[in-house]
Short mmCIF file of C-alpha atoms in Angstrom, two decimals:
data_model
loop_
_atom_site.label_atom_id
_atom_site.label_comp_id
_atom_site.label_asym_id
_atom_site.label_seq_id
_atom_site.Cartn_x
_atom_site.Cartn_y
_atom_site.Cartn_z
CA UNK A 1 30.60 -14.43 3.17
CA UNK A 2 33.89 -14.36 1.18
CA UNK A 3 33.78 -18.25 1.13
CA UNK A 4 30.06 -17.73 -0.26
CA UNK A 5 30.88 -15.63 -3.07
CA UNK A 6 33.76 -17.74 -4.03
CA UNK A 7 31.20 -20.74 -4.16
CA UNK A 8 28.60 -19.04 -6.40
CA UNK A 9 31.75 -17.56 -8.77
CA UNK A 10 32.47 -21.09 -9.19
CA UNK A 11 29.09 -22.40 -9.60
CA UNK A 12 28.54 -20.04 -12.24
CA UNK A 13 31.14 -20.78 -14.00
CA UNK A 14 30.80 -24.74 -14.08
CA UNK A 15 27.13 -23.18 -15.40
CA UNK A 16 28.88 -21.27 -18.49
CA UNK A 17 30.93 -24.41 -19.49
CA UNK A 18 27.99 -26.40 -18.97
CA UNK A 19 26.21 -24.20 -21.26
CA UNK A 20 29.18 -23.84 -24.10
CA UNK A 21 29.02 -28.02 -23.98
CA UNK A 22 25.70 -28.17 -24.74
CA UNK A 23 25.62 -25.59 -27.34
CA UNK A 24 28.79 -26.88 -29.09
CA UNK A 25 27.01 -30.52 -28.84
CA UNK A 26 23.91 -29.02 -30.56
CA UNK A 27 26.17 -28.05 -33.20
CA UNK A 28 24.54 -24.11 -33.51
CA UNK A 29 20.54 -25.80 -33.29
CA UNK A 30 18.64 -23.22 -35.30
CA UNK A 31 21.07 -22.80 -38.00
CA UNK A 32 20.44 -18.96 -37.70
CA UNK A 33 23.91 -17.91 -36.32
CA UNK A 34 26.81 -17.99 -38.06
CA UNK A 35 30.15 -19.24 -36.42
CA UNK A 36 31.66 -16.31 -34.14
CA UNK A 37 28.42 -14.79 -34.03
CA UNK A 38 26.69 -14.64 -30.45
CA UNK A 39 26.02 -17.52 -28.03
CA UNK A 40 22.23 -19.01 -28.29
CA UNK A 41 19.75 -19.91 -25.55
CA UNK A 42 16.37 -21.03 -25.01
CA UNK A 43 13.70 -18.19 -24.54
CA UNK A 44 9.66 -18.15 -24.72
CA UNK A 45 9.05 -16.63 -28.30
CA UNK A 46 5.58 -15.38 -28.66
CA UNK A 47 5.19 -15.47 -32.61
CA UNK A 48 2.24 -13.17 -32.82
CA UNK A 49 -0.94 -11.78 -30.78
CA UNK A 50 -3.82 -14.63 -30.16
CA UNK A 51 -3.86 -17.88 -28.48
CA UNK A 52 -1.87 -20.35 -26.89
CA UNK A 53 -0.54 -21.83 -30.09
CA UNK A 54 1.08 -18.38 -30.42
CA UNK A 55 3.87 -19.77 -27.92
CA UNK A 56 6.74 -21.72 -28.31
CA UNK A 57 10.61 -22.86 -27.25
CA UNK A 58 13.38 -21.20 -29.70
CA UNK A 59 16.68 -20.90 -29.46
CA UNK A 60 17.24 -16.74 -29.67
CA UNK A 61 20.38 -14.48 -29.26
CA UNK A 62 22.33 -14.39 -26.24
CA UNK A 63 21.91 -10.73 -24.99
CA UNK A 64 25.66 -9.02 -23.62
CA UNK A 65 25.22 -6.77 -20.91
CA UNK A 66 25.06 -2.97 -22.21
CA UNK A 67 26.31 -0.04 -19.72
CA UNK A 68 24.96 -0.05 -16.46
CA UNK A 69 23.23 -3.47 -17.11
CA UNK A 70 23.82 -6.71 -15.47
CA UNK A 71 23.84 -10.19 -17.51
CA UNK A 72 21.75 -12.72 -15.89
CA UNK A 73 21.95 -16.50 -15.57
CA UNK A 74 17.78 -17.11 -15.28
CA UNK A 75 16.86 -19.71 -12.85
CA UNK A 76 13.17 -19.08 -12.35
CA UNK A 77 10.73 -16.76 -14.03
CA UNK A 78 7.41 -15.25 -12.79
CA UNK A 79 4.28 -15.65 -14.86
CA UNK A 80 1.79 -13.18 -14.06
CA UNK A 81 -1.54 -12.18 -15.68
CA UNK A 82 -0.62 -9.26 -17.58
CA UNK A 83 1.56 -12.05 -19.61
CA UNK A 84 -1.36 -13.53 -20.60
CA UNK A 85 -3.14 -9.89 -22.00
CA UNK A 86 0.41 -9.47 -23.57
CA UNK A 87 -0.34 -12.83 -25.52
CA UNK A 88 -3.64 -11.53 -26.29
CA UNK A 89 -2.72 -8.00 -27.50
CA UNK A 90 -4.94 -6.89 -25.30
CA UNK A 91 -3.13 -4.09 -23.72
CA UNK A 92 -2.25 -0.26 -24.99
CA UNK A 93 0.20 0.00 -27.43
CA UNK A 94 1.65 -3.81 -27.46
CA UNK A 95 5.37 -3.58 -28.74
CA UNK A 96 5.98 -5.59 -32.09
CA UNK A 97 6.11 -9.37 -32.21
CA UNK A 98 7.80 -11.78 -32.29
CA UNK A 99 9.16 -11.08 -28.64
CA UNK A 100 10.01 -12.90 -25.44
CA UNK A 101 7.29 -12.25 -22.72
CA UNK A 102 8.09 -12.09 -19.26
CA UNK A 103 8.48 -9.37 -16.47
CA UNK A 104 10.41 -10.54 -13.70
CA UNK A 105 13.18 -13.08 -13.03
CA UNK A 106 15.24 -14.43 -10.27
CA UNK A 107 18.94 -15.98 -11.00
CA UNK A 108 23.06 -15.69 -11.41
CA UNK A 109 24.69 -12.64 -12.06
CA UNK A 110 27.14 -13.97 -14.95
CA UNK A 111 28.45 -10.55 -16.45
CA UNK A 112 28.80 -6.77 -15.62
CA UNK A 113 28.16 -4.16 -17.65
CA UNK A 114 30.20 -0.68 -17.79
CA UNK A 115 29.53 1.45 -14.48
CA UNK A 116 27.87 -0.84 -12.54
CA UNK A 117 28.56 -1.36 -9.10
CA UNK A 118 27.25 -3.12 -5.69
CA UNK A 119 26.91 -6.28 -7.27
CA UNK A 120 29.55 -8.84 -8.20
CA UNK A 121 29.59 -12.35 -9.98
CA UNK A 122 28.42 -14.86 -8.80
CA UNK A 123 25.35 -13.24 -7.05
CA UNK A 124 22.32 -14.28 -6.50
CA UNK A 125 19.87 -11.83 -7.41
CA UNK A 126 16.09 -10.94 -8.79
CA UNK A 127 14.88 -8.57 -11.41
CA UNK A 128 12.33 -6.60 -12.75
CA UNK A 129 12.58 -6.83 -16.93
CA UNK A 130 10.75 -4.76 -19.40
CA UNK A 131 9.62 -7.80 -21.51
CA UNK A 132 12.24 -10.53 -22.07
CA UNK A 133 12.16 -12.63 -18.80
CA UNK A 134 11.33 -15.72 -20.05
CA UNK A 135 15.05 -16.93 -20.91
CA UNK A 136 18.19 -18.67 -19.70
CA UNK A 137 19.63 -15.46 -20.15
CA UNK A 138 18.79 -11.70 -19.63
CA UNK A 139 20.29 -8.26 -19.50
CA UNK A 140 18.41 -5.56 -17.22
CA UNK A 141 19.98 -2.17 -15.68
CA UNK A 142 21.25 -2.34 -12.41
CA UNK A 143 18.39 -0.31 -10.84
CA UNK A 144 16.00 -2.73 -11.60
CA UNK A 145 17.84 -5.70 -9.81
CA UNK A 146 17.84 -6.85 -6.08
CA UNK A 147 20.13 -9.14 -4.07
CA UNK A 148 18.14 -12.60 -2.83
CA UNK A 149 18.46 -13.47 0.85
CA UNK A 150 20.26 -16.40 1.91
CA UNK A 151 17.43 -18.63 2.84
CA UNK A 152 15.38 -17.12 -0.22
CA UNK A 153 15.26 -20.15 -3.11
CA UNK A 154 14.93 -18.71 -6.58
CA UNK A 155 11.61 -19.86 -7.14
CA UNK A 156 10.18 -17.41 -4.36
CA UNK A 157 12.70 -14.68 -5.30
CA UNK A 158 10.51 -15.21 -8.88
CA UNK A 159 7.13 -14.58 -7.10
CA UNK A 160 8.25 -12.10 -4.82
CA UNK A 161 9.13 -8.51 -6.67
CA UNK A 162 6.14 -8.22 -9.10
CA UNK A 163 3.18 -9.11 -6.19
CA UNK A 164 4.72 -7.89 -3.11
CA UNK A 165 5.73 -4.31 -4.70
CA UNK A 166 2.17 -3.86 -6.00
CA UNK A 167 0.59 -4.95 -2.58
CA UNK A 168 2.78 -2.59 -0.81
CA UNK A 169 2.49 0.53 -2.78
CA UNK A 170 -1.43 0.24 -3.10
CA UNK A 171 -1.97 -0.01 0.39
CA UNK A 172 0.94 1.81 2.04
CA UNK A 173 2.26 4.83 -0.50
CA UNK A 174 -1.20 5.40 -2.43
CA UNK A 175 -3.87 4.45 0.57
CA UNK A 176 -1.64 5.25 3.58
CA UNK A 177 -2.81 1.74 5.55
CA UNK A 178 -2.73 2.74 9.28
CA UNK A 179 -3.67 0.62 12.52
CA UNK A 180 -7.51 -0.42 13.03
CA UNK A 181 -8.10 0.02 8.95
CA UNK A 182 -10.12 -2.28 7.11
CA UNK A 183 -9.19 -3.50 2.86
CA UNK A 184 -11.41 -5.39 0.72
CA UNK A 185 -9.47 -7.19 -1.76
CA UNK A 186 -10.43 -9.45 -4.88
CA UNK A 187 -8.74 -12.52 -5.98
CA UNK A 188 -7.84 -12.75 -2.15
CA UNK A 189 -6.28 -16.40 -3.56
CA UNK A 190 -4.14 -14.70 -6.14
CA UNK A 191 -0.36 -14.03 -5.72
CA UNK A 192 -0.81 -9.98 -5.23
CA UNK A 193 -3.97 -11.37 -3.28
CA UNK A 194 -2.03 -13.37 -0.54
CA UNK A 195 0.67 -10.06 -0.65
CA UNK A 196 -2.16 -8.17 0.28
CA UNK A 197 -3.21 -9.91 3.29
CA UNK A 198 0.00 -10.69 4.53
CA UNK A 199 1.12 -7.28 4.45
CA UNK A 200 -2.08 -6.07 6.05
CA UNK A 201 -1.10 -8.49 8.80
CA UNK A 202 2.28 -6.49 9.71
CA UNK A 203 -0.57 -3.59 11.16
CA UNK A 204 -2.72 -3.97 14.41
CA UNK A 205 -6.04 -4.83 14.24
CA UNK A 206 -6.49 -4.29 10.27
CA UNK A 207 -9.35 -6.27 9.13
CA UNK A 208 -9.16 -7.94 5.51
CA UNK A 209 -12.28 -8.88 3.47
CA UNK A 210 -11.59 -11.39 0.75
CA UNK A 211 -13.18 -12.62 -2.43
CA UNK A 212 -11.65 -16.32 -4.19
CA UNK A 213 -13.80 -19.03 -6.00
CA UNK A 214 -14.72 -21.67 -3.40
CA UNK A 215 -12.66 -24.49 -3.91
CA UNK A 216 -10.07 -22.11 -2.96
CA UNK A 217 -11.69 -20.44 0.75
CA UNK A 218 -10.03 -23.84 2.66
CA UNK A 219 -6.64 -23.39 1.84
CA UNK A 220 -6.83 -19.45 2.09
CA UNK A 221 -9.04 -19.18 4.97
CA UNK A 222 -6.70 -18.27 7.74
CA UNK A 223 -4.73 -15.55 5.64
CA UNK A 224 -7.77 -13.31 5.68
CA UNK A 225 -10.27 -12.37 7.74
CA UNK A 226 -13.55 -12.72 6.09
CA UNK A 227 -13.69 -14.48 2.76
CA UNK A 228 -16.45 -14.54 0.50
CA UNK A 229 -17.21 -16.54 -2.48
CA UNK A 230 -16.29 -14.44 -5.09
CA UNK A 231 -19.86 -15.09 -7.04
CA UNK A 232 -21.87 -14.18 -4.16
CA UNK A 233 -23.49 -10.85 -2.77
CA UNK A 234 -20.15 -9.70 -1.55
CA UNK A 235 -21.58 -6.10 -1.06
CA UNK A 236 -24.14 -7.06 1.09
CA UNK A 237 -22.02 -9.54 3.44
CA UNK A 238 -19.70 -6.45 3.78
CA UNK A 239 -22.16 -3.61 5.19
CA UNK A 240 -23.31 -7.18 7.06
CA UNK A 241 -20.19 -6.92 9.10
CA UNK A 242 -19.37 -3.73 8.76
CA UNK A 243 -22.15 -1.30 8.34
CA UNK A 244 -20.45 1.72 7.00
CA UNK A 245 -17.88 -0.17 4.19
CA UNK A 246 -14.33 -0.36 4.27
CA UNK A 247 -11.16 2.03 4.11
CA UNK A 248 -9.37 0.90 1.25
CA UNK A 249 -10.46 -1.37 -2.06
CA UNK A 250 -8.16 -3.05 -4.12
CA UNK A 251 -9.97 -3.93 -7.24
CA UNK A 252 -8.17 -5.72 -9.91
CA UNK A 253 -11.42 -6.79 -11.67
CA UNK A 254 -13.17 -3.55 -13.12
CA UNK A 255 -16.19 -3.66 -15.04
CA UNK A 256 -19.63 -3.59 -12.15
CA UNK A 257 -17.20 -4.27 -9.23
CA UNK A 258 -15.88 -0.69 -9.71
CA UNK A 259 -19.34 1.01 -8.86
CA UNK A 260 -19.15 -1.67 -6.23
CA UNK A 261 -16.34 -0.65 -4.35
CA UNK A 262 -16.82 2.53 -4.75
CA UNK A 263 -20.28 2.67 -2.61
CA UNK A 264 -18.29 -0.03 -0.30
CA UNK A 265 -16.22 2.74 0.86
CA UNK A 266 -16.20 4.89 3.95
CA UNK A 267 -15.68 8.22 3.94
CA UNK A 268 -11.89 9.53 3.20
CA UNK A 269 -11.60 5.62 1.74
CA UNK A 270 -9.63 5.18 -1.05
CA UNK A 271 -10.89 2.79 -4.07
CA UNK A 272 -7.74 1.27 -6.35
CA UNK A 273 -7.90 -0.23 -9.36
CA UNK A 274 -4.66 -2.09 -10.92
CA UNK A 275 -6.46 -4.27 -13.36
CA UNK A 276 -9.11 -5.54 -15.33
CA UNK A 277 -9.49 -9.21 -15.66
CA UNK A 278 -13.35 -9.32 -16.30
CA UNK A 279 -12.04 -8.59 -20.05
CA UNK A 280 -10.35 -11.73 -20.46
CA UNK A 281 -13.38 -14.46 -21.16
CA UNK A 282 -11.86 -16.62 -23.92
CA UNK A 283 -8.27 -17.43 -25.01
CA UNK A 284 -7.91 -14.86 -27.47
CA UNK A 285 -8.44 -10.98 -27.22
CA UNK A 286 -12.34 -10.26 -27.26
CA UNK A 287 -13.84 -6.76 -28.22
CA UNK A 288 -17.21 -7.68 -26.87
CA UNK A 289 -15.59 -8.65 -23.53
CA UNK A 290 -13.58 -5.26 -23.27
CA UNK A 291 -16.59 -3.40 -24.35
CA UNK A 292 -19.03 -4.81 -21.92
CA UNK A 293 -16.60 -4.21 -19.09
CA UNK A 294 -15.99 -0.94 -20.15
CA UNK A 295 -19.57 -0.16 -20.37
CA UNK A 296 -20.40 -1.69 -17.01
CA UNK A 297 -17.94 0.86 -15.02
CA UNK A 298 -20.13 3.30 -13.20
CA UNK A 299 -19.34 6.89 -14.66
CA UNK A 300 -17.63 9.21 -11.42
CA UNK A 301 -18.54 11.75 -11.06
CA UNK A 302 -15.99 14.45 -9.17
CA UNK A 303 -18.70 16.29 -7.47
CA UNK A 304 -19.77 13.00 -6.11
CA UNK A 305 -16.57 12.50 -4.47
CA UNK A 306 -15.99 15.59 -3.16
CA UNK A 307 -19.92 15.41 -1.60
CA UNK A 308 -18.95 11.83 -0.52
CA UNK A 309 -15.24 12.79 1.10
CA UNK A 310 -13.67 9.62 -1.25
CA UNK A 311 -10.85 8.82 -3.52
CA UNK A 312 -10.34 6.64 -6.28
CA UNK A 313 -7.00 6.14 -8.10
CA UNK A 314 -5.07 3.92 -10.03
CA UNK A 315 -1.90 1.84 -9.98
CA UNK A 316 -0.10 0.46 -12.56
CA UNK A 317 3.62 -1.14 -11.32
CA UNK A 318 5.45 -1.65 -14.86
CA UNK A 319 4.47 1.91 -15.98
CA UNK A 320 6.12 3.51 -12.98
CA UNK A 321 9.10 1.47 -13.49
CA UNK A 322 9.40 1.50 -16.94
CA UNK A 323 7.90 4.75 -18.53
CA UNK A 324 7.57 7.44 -15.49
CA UNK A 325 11.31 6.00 -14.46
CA UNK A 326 10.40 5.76 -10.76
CA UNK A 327 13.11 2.71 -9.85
CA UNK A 328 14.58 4.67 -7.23
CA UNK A 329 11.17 4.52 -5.44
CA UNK A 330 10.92 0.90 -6.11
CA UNK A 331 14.58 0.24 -4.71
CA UNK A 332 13.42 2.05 -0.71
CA UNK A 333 9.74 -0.13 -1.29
CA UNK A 334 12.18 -3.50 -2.08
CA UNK A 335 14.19 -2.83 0.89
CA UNK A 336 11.14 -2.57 3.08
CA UNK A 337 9.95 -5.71 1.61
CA UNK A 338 13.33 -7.47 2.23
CA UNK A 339 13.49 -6.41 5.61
CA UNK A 340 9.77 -7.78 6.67
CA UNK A 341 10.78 -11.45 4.81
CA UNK A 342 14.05 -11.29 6.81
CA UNK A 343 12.14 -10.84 9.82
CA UNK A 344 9.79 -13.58 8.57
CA UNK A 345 6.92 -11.32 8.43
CA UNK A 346 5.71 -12.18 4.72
CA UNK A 347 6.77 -14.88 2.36
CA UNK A 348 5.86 -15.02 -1.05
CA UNK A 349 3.29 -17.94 -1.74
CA UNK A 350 4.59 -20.33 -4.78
CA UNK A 351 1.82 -22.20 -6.33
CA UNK A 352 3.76 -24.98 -8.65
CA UNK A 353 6.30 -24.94 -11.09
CA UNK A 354 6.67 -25.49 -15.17
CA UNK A 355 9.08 -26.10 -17.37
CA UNK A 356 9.62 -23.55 -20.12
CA UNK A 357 8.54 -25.59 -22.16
CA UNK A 358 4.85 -26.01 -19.85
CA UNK A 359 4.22 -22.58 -20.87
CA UNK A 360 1.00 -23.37 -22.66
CA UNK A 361 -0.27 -25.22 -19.70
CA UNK A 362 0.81 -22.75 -17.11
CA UNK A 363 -0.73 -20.03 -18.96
CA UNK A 364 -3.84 -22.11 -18.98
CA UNK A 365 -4.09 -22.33 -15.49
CA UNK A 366 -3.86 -18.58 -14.57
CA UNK A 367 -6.62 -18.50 -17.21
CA UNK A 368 -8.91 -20.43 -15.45
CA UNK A 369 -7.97 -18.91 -12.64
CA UNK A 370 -6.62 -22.11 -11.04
CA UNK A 371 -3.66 -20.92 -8.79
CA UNK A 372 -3.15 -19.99 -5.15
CA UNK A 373 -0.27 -18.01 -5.51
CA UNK A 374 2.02 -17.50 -7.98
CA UNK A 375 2.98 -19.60 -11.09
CA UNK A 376 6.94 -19.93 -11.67
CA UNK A 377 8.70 -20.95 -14.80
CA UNK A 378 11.48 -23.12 -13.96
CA UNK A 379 14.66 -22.84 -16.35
CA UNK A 380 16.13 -26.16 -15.39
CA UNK A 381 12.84 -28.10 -15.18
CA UNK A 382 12.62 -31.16 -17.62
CA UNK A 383 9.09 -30.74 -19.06
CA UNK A 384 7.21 -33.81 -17.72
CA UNK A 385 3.50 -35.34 -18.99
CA UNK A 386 0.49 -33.42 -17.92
CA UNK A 387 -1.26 -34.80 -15.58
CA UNK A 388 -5.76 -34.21 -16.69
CA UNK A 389 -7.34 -33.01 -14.04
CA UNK A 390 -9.75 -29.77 -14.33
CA UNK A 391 -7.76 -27.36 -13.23
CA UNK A 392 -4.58 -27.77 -15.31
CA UNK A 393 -5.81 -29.07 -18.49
CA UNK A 394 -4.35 -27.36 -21.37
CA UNK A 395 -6.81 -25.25 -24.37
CA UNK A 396 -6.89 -26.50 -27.79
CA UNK A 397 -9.09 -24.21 -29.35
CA UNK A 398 -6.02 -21.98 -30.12
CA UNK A 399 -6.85 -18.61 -31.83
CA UNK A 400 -10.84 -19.67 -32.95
CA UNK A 401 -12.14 -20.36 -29.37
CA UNK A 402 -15.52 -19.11 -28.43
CA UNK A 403 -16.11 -17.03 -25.83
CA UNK A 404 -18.58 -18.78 -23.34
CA UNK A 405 -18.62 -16.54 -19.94
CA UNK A 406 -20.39 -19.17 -18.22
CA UNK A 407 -17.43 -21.46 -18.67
CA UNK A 408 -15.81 -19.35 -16.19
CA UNK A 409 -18.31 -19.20 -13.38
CA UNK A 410 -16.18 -21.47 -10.60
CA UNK A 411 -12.96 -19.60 -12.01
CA UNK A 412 -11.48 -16.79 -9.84
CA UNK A 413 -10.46 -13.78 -11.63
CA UNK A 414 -7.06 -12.72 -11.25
CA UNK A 415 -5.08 -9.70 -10.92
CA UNK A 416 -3.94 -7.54 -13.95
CA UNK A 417 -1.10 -5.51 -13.79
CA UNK A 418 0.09 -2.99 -16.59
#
C-alpha cells in the first residue's frame, strides 16, 4: 500500500508539472490574470440560463483549498439531469451566472486544506460538489469526499455517488425495502434506474417493475423483472401481475404518473418522488410545460391516506447534503455502498464518455433521453467528430426552439434530482 501511495504522489506530481508546462506554453490564454496571480484551468462556464449555446470551454481561476477542504485533480465528471434544469433555470432559486455546473467528480487529491485528515496526496478519491464539478480542478470539504477502490476506474467512481446514494436512501432509509417487497421504478434504463434494480437485487425475492422507451427493454431486460414500455398502460400491466399494486414507487417523472403511483400502491406502500422530468419538453425552460405538469398532479388528500393506510414523500439528495447539512448520513450510506461494490454486488453502469468540450452533445443526449446509464465527462478526452446518428445528434435551435412534445414520444424520461 505504501508502494501505492508513493506511485500516485508521483503521478500527481508529473500531473502538476505537466499542467505548469502547458499553462506557461499558453502564455496566460485568456489574458484575464495577471502574472503572480492564480494558476488557470479549463472548466464548463455556463454564461447564462437557456439553451445549449449557453455552454462553453474557458479557462477560469484555479480554486486553493480553504480549511477543511481538499484540492482536487478532476479526472472524470458526472452529468446528471438536474445539470440540464440548472442550464435551463428551471429549478428554485438558481444561484447567479456565469458559473461552472456540475455535482459530482471523481479524481487526484493534489492539496490539503487546514484540519483535514484521513486523506493524503496522491489519493484517489470521488466527490460530491455544490456546483463547480465540471473542471480540471476543484475544492470540496472533506465530508463530502470518498476514497475509490482499487479496481474502481474514475469514470465509474463519476457515476457512482450521485445515482447509487439516491437509489439507496429512497428505498432503504425512506421506504424501509425488506425481503419479498415489490418497487416500481421509472426510467428503469436511467443511471439511478439501473441503481435501483441492482440494489433491489441485494434482497430475496424483491420483485422490480420497470418502465424505459423500447429500444432500450433488450439491453436492460435482465436487470429487472418486468419491464414495460414506458408509453404503454403501465398501470394496468401492473395490477395484471400483481393485483393489489406494489410496495414502494419511485417516481422521478411527476405530472399524471403521480396519481398513478399513488393508486399503484398497496396498503402501508410508500410513493417517492425525486424529480420531475415531464417539465423538460424543449431545450430551453418552458412555463407551459411546468404548468401543465403541475396541473396534472392529482391533489392528496391526507384523509385519503390515512383511509388508504399509504405514504407519499419526497427525496431530494443535493438538498440534504448541501442545505439540511446531513453529510454525516451520506458518509455511513457511502460506506454501505462501497462495501456491496467490493463484494461485487452492484456496479455503477457507464453509458459513454465526452470530452469537456462534448458538453453540448452530451447534454443533448440525456435530453432525448438517449442513455443507459450514466453520461461521464472525461477531463483528458481529446474532443473527437460527432458521429450523426439519432440518438446523439446535437440541437441547434439554441435558446428559440419550439416546444413539440410529440418529438419526444420514443424518448425515455429521465431522473431529476434537486
Amino acid at each position: 500500500m505504501a508502494k501505492e501511495g508513493a506511485q500516485r504522489a508521483e503521478e500527481t506530481e508529473q500531473m502538476i508539472e505537466k499542467e505548469g508546462g502547458r499553462e506557461a506554453a499558453e502564455g496566460g490564454a485568456g489574458g484575464s490574470l495577471r502574472a503572480g496571480d492564480a494558476k488557470e484551468m479549463r472548466a464548463v462556464v455556463l454564461s447564462a440560463f437557456g439553451g445549449l449555446n449557453k455552454l462553453r470551454v474557458s479557462k477560469r481561476a484555479m480554486p486553493e483549498p480553504q480549511e477543511g477542504e481538499l484540492k482536487i485533480r478532476v479526472k472524470a465528471c458526472g452529468l446528471n439531469f438536474i445539470d440540464l434544469m440548472v442550464r435551463q433555470g428551471n429549478i428554485d432559486n438558481p444561484p447567479k451566472t456565469p458559473l461552472v455546473p456540475g455535482f459530482e467528480c471523481s479524481g487526484i487529491v493534489e492539496a490539503l486544506g487546514d484540519s483535514v485528515k484521513g486523506f493524503e496526496i496522491g489519493d484517489r478519491v470521488m466527490a460530491f460538489v455544490n456546483y463547480n464539478a465540471w473542471a480540471e480542478v476543484v475544492c470540496t470539504p472533506v465530508e463530502f469526499v470518498y476514497k475509490v477502490p482499487d479496481d474502481m476506474n474514475f469514470s465509474e467512481a463519476a457515476a457512482f455517488p450521485m445515482n447509487f446514494v439516491t437509489a439507496y436512501m429512497m428505498l432503504f432509509e425512506v421506504a424501509n425495502l425488506r425481503e419479498g417487497m415489490s418497487v416500481l421504478v421509472h426510467s428503469a434504463g436511467g443511471g439511478v434506474g439501473q441503481a435501483v434494480a441492482q440494489l433491489c437485487s441485494t434482497i430475496p425475492n424483491v420483485t422490480v417493475f420497470g418502465t424505459a422507451s423500447s429500444f432500450k427493454h433488450e439491453a436492460i431486460k435482465n436487470s429487472v423483472t418486468h419491464l414495460f414500455d414506458r408509453n404503454a398502460d403501465y398501470v394496468q400491466e401492473v395490477k395484471r401481475i400483481s393485483t393489489d399494486g406494489v410496495d414502494i414507487v419511485l417516481d422521478c417523472l411527476c405530472g399524471e404518473n403521480t396519481g398513478k403511483g399513488l393508486s399503484l400502491l398497496k396498503p402501508l406502500g410508500t410513493y417517492i418522488l425525486y424529480g420531475s422530468s415531464n417539465m423538460v419538453t424543449g431545450e430551453t425552460k418552458s412555463f407551459f410545460s411546468f404548468a401543465k405538469s403541475w396541473w396534472q398532479v392529482e391533489k392528496v388528500n391526507p384523509i385519503k391516506l390515512y383511509e388508504e393506510n399509504k405514504v407519499i414523500a419526497g427525496f431530494s439528495l443535493l438538498n440534504l447534503l448541501f442545505k439540511q447539512n446531513r453529510g454525516g448520513l451520506i458518509k455511513g450510506v457511502m460506506d454501505k455502498l462501497l462495501n456491496l461494490y467490493n463484494s461485487k454486488k452492484i456496479k455503477p453502469v457507464v453509458d459513454s464518455l465526452w470530452a469537456l468540450e462534448e458538453v453540448k452533445e452530451a447534454m443533448q443526449r440525456i435530453h432525448d433521453r438517449g442513455n443507459i446509464g450514466k453520461l461521464i465527462l472525461d477531463v483528458e478526452k481529446a474532443p473527437t467528430p460527432l458521429m450523426a446518428n439519432d440518438s446523439t445528434e446535437t440541437s441547434e435551435a439554441g435558446e428559440e426552439e419550439e416546444d413539440h412534445e410529440g418529438d419526444n414520444e420514443n424518448k425515455e424520461r429521465m431522473p431529476f434530482i434537486q
